[in-house]
XYZ file of N, CA and C in Angstrom:
276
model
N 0.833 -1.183 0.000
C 0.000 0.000 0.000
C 0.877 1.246 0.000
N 0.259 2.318 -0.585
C 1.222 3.765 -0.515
C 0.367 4.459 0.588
N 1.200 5.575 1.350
C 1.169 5.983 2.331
C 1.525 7.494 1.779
N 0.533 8.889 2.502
C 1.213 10.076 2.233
C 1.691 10.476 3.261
N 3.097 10.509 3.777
C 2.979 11.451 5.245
C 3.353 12.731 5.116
N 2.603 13.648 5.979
C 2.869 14.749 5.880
C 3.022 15.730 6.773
N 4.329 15.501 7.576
C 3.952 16.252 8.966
C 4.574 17.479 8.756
N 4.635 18.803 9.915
C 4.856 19.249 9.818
C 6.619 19.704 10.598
N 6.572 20.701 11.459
C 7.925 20.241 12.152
C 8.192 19.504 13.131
N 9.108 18.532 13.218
C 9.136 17.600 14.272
C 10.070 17.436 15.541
N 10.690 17.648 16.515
C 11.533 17.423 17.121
C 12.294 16.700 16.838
N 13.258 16.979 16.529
C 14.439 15.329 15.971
C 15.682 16.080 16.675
N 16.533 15.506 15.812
C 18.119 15.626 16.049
C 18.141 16.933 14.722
N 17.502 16.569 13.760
C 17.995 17.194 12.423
C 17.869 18.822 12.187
N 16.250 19.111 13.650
C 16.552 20.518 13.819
C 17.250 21.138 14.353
N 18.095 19.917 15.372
C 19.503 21.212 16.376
C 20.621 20.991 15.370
N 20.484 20.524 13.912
C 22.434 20.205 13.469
C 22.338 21.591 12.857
N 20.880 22.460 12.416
C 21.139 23.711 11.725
C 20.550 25.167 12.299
N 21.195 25.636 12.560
C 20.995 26.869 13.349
C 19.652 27.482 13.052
N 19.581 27.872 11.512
C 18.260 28.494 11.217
C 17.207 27.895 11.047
N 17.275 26.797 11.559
C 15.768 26.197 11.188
C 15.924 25.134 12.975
N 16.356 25.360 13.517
C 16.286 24.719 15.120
C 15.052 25.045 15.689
N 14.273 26.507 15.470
C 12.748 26.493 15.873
C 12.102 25.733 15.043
N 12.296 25.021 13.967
C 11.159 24.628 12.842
C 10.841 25.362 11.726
N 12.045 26.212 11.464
C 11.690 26.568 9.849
C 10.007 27.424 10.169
N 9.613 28.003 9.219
C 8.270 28.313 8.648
C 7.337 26.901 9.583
N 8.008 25.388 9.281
C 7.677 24.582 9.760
C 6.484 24.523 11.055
N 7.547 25.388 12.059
C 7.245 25.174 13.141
C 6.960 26.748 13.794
N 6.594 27.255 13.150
C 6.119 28.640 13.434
C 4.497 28.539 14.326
N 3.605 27.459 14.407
C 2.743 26.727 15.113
C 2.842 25.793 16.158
N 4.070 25.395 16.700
C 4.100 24.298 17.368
C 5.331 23.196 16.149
N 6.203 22.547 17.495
C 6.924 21.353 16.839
C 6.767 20.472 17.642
N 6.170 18.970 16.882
C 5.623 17.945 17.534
C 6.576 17.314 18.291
N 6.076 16.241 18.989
C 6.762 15.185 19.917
C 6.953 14.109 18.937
N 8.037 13.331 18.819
C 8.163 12.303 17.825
C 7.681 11.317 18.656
N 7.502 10.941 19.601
C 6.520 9.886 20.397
C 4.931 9.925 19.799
N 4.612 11.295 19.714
C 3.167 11.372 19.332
C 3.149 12.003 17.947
N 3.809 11.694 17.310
C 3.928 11.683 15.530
C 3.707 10.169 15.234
N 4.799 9.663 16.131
C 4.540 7.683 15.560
C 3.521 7.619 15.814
N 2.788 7.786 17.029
C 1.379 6.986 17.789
C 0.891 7.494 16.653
N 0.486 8.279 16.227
C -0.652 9.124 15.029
C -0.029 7.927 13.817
N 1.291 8.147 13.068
C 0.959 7.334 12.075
C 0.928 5.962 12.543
N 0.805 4.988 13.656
C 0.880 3.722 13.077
C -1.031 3.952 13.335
N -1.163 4.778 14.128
C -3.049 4.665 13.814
C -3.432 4.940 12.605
N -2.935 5.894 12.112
C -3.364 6.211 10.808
C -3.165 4.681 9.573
N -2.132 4.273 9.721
C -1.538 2.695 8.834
C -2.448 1.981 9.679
N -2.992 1.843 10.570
C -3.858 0.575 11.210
C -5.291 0.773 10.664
N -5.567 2.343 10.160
C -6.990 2.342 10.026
C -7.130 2.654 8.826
N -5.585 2.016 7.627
C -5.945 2.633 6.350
C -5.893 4.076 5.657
N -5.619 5.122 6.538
C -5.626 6.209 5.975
C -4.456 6.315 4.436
N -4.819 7.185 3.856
C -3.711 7.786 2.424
C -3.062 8.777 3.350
N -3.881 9.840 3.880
C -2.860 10.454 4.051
C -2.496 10.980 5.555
N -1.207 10.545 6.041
C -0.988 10.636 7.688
C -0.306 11.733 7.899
N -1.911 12.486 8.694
C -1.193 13.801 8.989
C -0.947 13.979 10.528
N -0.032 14.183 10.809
C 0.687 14.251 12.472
C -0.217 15.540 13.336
N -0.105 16.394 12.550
C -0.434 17.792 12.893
C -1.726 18.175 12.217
N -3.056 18.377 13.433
C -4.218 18.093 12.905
C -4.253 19.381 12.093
N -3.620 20.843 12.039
C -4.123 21.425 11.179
C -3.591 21.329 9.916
N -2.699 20.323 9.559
C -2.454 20.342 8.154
C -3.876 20.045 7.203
N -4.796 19.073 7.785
C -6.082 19.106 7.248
C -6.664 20.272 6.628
N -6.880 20.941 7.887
C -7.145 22.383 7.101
C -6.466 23.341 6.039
N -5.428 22.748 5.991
C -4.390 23.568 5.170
C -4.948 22.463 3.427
N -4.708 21.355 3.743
C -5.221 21.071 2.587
C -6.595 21.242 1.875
N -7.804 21.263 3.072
C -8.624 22.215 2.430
C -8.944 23.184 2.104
N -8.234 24.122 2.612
C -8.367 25.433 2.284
C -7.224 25.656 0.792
N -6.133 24.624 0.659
C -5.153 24.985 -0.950
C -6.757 24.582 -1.965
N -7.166 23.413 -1.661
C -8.283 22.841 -2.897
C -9.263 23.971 -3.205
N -9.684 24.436 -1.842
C -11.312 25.033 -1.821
C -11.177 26.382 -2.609
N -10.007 27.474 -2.037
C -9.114 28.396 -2.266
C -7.985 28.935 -2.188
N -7.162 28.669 -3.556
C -6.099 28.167 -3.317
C -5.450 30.180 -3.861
N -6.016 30.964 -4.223
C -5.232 32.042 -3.623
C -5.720 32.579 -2.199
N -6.478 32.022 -1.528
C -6.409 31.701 -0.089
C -5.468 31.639 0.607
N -4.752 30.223 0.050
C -4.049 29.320 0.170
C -2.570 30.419 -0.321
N -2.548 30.783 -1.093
C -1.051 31.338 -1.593
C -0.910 32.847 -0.254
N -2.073 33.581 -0.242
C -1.806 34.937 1.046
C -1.422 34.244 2.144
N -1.774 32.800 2.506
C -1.359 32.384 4.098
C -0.214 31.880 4.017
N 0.252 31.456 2.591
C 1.780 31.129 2.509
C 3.072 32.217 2.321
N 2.764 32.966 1.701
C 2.988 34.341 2.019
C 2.794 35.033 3.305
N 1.617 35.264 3.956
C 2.141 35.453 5.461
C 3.006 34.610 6.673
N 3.179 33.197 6.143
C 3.827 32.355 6.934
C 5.418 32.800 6.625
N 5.604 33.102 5.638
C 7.067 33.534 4.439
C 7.316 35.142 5.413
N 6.299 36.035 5.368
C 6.276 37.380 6.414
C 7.062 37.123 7.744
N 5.902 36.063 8.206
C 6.392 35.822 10.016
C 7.844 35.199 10.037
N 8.173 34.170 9.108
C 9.143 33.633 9.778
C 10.094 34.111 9.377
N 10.323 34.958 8.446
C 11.640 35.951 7.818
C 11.761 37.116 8.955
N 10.764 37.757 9.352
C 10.919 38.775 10.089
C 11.225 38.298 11.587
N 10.784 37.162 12.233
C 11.392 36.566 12.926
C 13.055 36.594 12.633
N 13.469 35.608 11.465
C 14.641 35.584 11.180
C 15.574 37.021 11.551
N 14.896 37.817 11.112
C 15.674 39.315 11.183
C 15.903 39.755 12.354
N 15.247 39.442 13.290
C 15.496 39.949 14.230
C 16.132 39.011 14.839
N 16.632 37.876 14.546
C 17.687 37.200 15.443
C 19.223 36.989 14.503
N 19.093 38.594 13.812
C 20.227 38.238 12.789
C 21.180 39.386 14.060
């Protein structure tokens, strides 16, 4: 079976090896998950069949709102691009 996963930022190792993205990138400008409760979510998600395993319940919404309105969808990616650059700037 194919599987979509799609989380968003996660706690790992891979966000402390790079300085600018250790909060989560744009990623994690909402919250960065627990990798304990990323697995629990996908092996439920693979136990109950889902396509697509999303860790982070608002990615849902994010995918309905690209389908429904997707220059919607492009101003909130653009304001996410706003916050986390201007963030950036100020820790330059």
């Amino acid at each position: 079976s194919v599987l979509c996963f799609c989380p968003k930022a996660v706690k790992t190792n891979m966000l402390k090896t790079i300085e600018s993205i250790s909060e989560g990138g744009p990623a994690g400008l909402d919250g960065i998950a627990d990798p304990k409760e990323v697995a629990l979510v996908t092996l439920k998600a693979i136990k109950d069949g889902h396509f697509f395993i999303l860790p982070h319940p608002e990615v849902k919404k994010y995918f309905a709102r690209k389908s429904t309105d997707y220059d919607r969808w492009i101003r909130g990616m653009e304001k996410v691009h706003r916050q986390y650059y201007g963030c950036m700037k100020s820790k330059l």
